[in-house]
């Protein structure tokens, strides 16, 4: 068996920053640390922090006044920030800067009186947060049918933005329909689908062309991981989205296969290596890496951690 490992794969700059932020908050502030929604959409990462006393919440009413609250990588709406202030919470904002860019964009469009057609998936934490920036002005577009059906007050003042983790191809199809319907459509100066999503999609597409089967390491609620599995599946080969080696089934594989492995932007490398080891032990697999692009993106810790001098006293 041959394993082709996609590169880039796994953690992106936003996820690295969010995880480092939570690590740093654990070092500096008294427990428990609360996090609004999952810090990143990965089961393993969330349970690793839960085991260390971090409390993940979906409702601020369960957070006691003056506690420490982190906003996850997916961002939050202004209403959540206002509520946190009311509760006098100490907040630390681990929102990915590329999500913040989309928030700024939709605010700017709505301030100028535009209707914003936001292309994304209903209920995803990022979309909920972004829509909260201008609920009166934003319409969610999930698919091409909705792009055909949507109506706006003034077709001369209409703009679009997208979720950062969409399929590049799906988003292009939806946006081109919107353009046909609204020739004056304005869009972001730079792509909203982030560099990490685009690079991982490009890498898995190349990998799928060379392999008999693709494993995507990532959680079911991770949007970018699901897109990777869909892209591999669309190439006509079996593609499995798995949280880690414990979800692999021996009957999926046979010894003369070439197996591609990649990982979503929130999936730790240790789980990728767990899958590699599983195949090495059972099929004597040899590993090659397919490097499509180098990534060199790094985000600084949130300002709250760069300025705070507070530390937890030694026990
Ligand atoms: S996937 Fe993209 S937008 Fe999301 S956290 Fe990573 S870099 Fe940021």
Coordinates of C-alpha atoms and ligand atoms in Angstrom, one line a residue:
X1 CA 0.0 0.0 0.0
X2 CA 1.1 3.6 -0.7
X3 CA -0.1 6.5 1.3
X4 CA 0.0 10.0 -0.3
X5 CA -0.2 12.7 2.4
X6 CA -1.6 16.0 1.2
X7 CA 0.3 19.1 2.0
X8 CA -0.9 21.6 3.2
X9 CA -3.3 19.8 5.5
X10 CA -4.6 20.2 9.0
X11 CA -4.3 23.2 11.3
X12 CA -4.5 26.7 9.7
X13 CA -3.3 29.9 11.2
X14 CA -6.7 30.8 12.7
X15 CA -7.0 27.4 14.5
X16 CA -3.4 27.6 15.7
X17 CA -4.1 31.1 17.1
X18 CA -7.4 30.0 18.8
X19 CA -5.8 27.0 20.4
X20 CA -2.8 29.0 21.6
X21 CA -5.1 31.7 22.9
X22 CA -7.0 29.1 25.0
X23 CA -3.7 27.6 26.3
X24 CA -2.5 31.1 27.3
X25 CA -5.9 31.9 29.0
X26 CA -5.6 28.7 31.0
X27 CA -2.1 29.8 32.1
X28 CA -3.1 33.4 33.0
X29 CA -6.7 33.4 34.4
X30 CA -8.3 31.6 37.3
X31 CA -10.5 28.6 36.3
X32 CA -12.9 27.9 35.0
X33 CA -12.4 29.4 31.5
X34 CA -15.6 29.5 29.5
X35 CA -15.7 29.4 25.7
X36 CA -18.6 30.5 23.6
X37 CA -19.2 27.5 21.2
X38 CA -16.5 25.0 20.4
X39 CA -13.1 26.7 20.2
X40 CA -12.7 25.0 16.8
X41 CA -14.9 22.3 15.3
X42 CA -12.9 19.3 16.3
X43 CA -14.1 16.6 18.7
X44 CA -10.6 15.7 19.9
X45 CA -9.5 19.3 20.5
X46 CA -12.8 20.1 22.4
X47 CA -12.5 17.0 24.6
X48 CA -8.8 17.7 25.3
X49 CA -9.8 21.1 26.7
X50 CA -12.9 19.8 28.5
X51 CA -10.7 17.4 30.3
X52 CA -8.6 20.3 31.5
X53 CA -11.6 22.1 33.0
X54 CA -12.6 24.4 30.1
X55 CA -16.4 24.9 29.9
X56 CA -17.9 25.2 26.4
X57 CA -21.3 27.0 26.3
X58 CA -23.9 27.9 23.7
X59 CA -25.8 30.2 26.0
X60 CA -24.3 33.1 28.0
X61 CA -26.9 32.8 30.7
X62 CA -25.0 29.8 32.1
X63 CA -21.8 31.9 32.5
X64 CA -21.5 33.5 36.0
X65 CA -20.9 37.3 36.2
X66 CA -17.2 38.4 35.9
X67 CA -16.0 35.0 34.6
X68 CA -13.5 34.7 31.7
X69 CA -15.1 34.0 28.4
X70 CA -13.3 33.3 25.1
X71 CA -14.9 33.8 21.7
X72 CA -14.1 30.9 19.4
X73 CA -12.4 31.0 16.0
X74 CA -15.7 31.3 14.2
X75 CA -16.6 34.7 15.7
X76 CA -19.7 36.1 17.5
X77 CA -22.4 38.6 16.7
X78 CA -22.4 42.1 18.3
X79 CA -25.4 41.0 20.4
X80 CA -23.2 38.4 22.2
X81 CA -20.5 41.0 22.9
X82 CA -23.1 43.4 24.3
X83 CA -24.6 40.6 26.5
X84 CA -21.1 39.7 27.7
X85 CA -20.4 43.3 28.7
X86 CA -23.7 43.4 30.6
X87 CA -22.6 40.3 32.5
X88 CA -19.2 42.1 33.2
X89 CA -17.4 39.1 31.7
X90 CA -13.7 39.3 31.0
X91 CA -13.6 38.5 27.3
X92 CA -10.8 37.2 25.1
X93 CA -11.5 37.3 21.4
X94 CA -10.0 34.3 19.5
X95 CA -12.0 35.1 16.3
X96 CA -9.9 34.3 13.2
X97 CA -8.9 37.6 11.6
X98 CA -10.2 36.3 8.3
X99 CA -13.7 35.9 9.8
X100 CA -13.4 39.4 11.3
X101 CA -12.6 40.7 7.8
X102 CA -16.0 39.3 6.6
X103 CA -17.8 40.9 9.6
X104 CA -16.2 44.3 8.7
X105 CA -17.2 43.8 5.0
X106 CA -20.9 43.1 5.7
X107 CA -21.0 46.0 8.1
X108 CA -19.5 48.4 5.5
X109 CA -22.0 47.3 2.9
X110 CA -25.0 47.5 5.1
X111 CA -23.9 50.9 6.4
X112 CA -24.0 52.1 2.8
X113 CA -27.6 50.8 2.4
X114 CA -26.8 47.6 0.5
X115 CA -28.6 44.3 0.8
X116 CA -25.9 41.7 1.5
X117 CA -26.4 38.3 0.1
X118 CA -24.4 36.1 2.4
X119 CA -23.4 32.8 0.8
X120 CA -23.1 30.1 3.5
X121 CA -24.6 27.3 5.5
X122 CA -27.5 28.1 7.9
X123 CA -26.8 27.5 11.5
X124 CA -23.0 27.4 11.2
X125 CA -21.4 29.3 14.1
X126 CA -19.6 31.6 11.6
X127 CA -22.8 32.4 9.7
X128 CA -24.8 33.1 12.9
X129 CA -22.1 35.5 14.0
X130 CA -21.8 37.3 10.7
X131 CA -25.6 37.6 10.2
X132 CA -25.7 39.3 13.6
X133 CA -23.7 42.2 12.2
X134 CA -26.7 43.5 10.2
X135 CA -29.6 41.1 10.5
X136 CA -32.0 43.6 8.8
X137 CA -29.7 43.8 5.7
X138 CA -28.4 40.3 5.2
X139 CA -30.1 37.5 3.3
X140 CA -28.6 34.0 3.6
X141 CA -28.1 32.2 0.3
X142 CA -27.4 28.4 0.7
X143 CA -27.6 27.2 -2.8
X144 CA -28.2 28.0 -6.5
X145 CA -32.0 27.8 -6.1
X146 CA -32.0 30.4 -3.4
X147 CA -29.7 32.6 -5.6
X148 CA -32.4 32.4 -8.3
X149 CA -35.3 33.1 -6.0
X150 CA -33.9 35.9 -3.7
X151 CA -35.4 39.4 -4.1
X152 CA -33.9 42.7 -3.0
X153 CA -35.3 46.1 -2.4
X154 CA -32.9 47.9 -4.8
X155 CA -31.0 45.8 -7.4
X156 CA -28.5 48.7 -7.8
X157 CA -27.5 48.3 -4.2
X158 CA -26.7 44.7 -3.6
X159 CA -23.5 43.0 -2.5
X160 CA -22.3 39.5 -1.5
X161 CA -20.0 38.0 1.0
X162 CA -19.3 34.3 1.7
X163 CA -18.5 32.0 4.6
X164 CA -14.8 31.4 4.8
X165 CA -14.9 27.6 4.5
X166 CA -17.2 27.0 1.5
X167 CA -16.4 24.9 -1.5
X168 CA -14.7 27.2 -4.0
X169 CA -16.6 25.7 -6.9
X170 CA -20.0 25.8 -5.2
X171 CA -19.5 29.4 -4.2
X172 CA -18.4 30.4 -7.7
X173 CA -21.6 28.8 -9.2
X174 CA -23.8 30.6 -6.7
X175 CA -22.1 33.9 -7.1
X176 CA -22.2 33.7 -10.9
X177 CA -26.0 33.2 -10.7
X178 CA -26.2 36.2 -8.4
X179 CA -24.2 38.2 -10.9
X180 CA -26.4 37.3 -13.7
X181 CA -29.5 38.3 -11.8
X182 CA -27.9 41.5 -10.3
X183 CA -25.4 43.0 -12.8
X184 CA -24.6 45.8 -10.3
X185 CA -23.6 43.2 -7.6
X186 CA -20.6 44.2 -5.6
X187 CA -18.3 41.8 -3.8
X188 CA -15.3 41.7 -1.4
X189 CA -12.0 43.2 -2.6
X190 CA -10.3 39.9 -1.7
X191 CA -11.8 36.5 -1.6
X192 CA -13.8 35.6 1.6
X193 CA -13.0 31.9 1.2
X194 CA -9.8 31.8 3.2
X195 CA -6.4 30.8 2.0
X196 CA -6.4 27.6 4.2
X197 CA -9.7 26.4 2.7
X198 CA -8.6 27.1 -0.8
X199 CA -5.2 25.4 -0.4
X200 CA -6.7 22.3 1.2
X201 CA -9.3 22.0 -1.5
X202 CA -6.7 22.3 -4.2
X203 CA -4.5 19.7 -2.5
X204 CA -7.3 17.1 -2.1
X205 CA -8.3 17.5 -5.7
X206 CA -4.8 16.8 -6.9
X207 CA -4.6 13.9 -4.4
X208 CA -7.9 12.3 -5.5
X209 CA -6.6 12.2 -9.1
X210 CA -3.7 9.9 -8.0
X211 CA -5.4 7.7 -5.4
X212 CA -7.9 4.9 -5.0
X213 CA -9.5 6.2 -1.8
X214 CA -9.2 9.3 0.3
X215 CA -9.3 9.7 4.1
X216 CA -10.2 13.2 5.4
X217 CA -9.4 13.6 9.1
X218 CA -11.8 16.0 10.7
X219 CA -15.1 16.2 12.6
X220 CA -18.6 15.9 11.1
X221 CA -19.4 19.5 12.2
X222 CA -16.3 20.9 10.5
X223 CA -17.5 22.7 7.4
X224 CA -14.1 22.8 5.7
X225 CA -13.4 19.1 6.4
X226 CA -16.8 18.1 4.9
X227 CA -16.0 20.1 1.8
X228 CA -12.7 18.1 1.4
X229 CA -14.5 14.8 1.6
X230 CA -17.1 16.0 -0.9
X231 CA -14.4 17.1 -3.4
X232 CA -12.6 13.8 -3.1
X233 CA -16.0 11.9 -3.5
X234 CA -16.8 14.0 -6.6
X235 CA -13.7 12.6 -8.2
X236 CA -15.5 9.2 -8.2
X237 CA -13.4 7.4 -5.5
X238 CA -14.5 6.4 -2.0
X239 CA -13.9 9.3 0.5
X240 CA -14.3 9.0 4.3
X241 CA -14.5 11.7 6.8
X242 CA -13.1 10.3 10.1
X243 CA -12.3 11.8 13.5
X244 CA -9.3 9.6 13.8
X245 CA -7.9 6.0 13.5
X246 CA -10.6 4.5 15.8
X247 CA -13.1 5.2 13.0
X248 CA -11.2 3.3 10.3
X249 CA -12.6 -0.1 9.1
X250 CA -10.2 -2.7 7.8
X251 CA -12.7 -3.7 5.0
X252 CA -12.4 -0.3 3.4
X253 CA -8.8 -1.1 2.3
X254 CA -6.8 -3.6 0.4
X255 CA -3.0 -4.0 0.2
X256 CA -2.4 -2.8 -3.3
X257 CA -4.2 0.5 -3.0
X258 CA -2.9 4.1 -3.0
X259 CA -4.6 5.9 -0.1
X260 CA -4.7 9.7 0.0
X261 CA -4.8 11.3 3.5
X262 CA -5.6 14.9 4.3
X263 CA -7.0 16.8 7.2
X264 CA -9.4 19.7 7.7
X265 CA -8.2 23.0 9.1
X266 CA -9.2 22.1 12.7
X267 CA -7.8 18.5 12.8
X268 CA -4.6 17.9 14.8
X269 CA -1.6 16.2 13.0
X270 CA -1.5 13.5 15.7
X271 CA -4.8 12.1 14.4
X272 CA -3.4 12.1 10.8
X273 CA -0.3 10.2 12.1
X274 CA -2.7 7.8 14.0
X275 CA -4.3 6.9 10.6
X276 CA -0.9 6.5 8.9
X277 CA 0.2 4.2 11.7
X278 CA -3.0 2.1 11.4
X279 CA -2.3 1.5 7.7
X280 CA 1.4 0.9 8.3
X281 CA 0.7 -1.8 10.9
X282 CA -2.0 -3.6 8.9
X283 CA -0.8 -3.1 5.3
X284 CA 2.9 -2.2 5.5
X285 CA 2.0 1.1 3.9
X286 CA 4.8 3.4 2.7
X287 CA 4.3 7.1 2.9
X288 CA 5.0 9.9 0.4
X289 CA 4.1 13.5 0.9
X290 CA 2.5 15.5 -2.0
X291 CA 3.4 19.2 -1.4
X292 CA 1.2 21.5 -3.5
X293 CA 1.9 24.7 -1.7
X294 CA 3.9 26.1 1.2
X295 CA 1.9 28.0 3.8
X296 CA 3.5 30.7 5.9
X297 CA 0.6 32.4 7.7
X298 CA 0.7 33.3 11.3
X299 CA -1.8 35.3 13.4
X300 CA -0.8 37.1 16.6
X301 CA -2.6 36.3 19.9
X302 CA -5.5 38.6 20.7
X303 CA -4.8 42.0 22.0
X304 CA -6.3 41.1 25.4
X305 CA -3.5 38.6 26.0
X306 CA -0.8 40.8 24.6
X307 CA -1.5 43.5 27.1
X308 CA -2.7 41.6 30.2
X309 CA -0.1 41.0 32.9
X310 CA -2.3 38.9 35.0
X311 CA -1.3 35.3 35.8
X312 CA -2.7 32.6 37.9
X313 CA -0.9 32.5 41.3
X314 CA 1.3 29.4 41.8
X315 CA -0.6 26.8 43.9
Ligands
LIG1 S1 -10.3 27.9 8.2 FE1 -9.7 29.9 7.4 S2 -11.2 31.4 8.3 FE2 -11.3 29.4 9.5 S3 -10.0 29.7 11.2 FE3 -8.7 28.7 9.6 S4 -7.7 30.5 8.5 FE4 -9.4 31.3 9.7

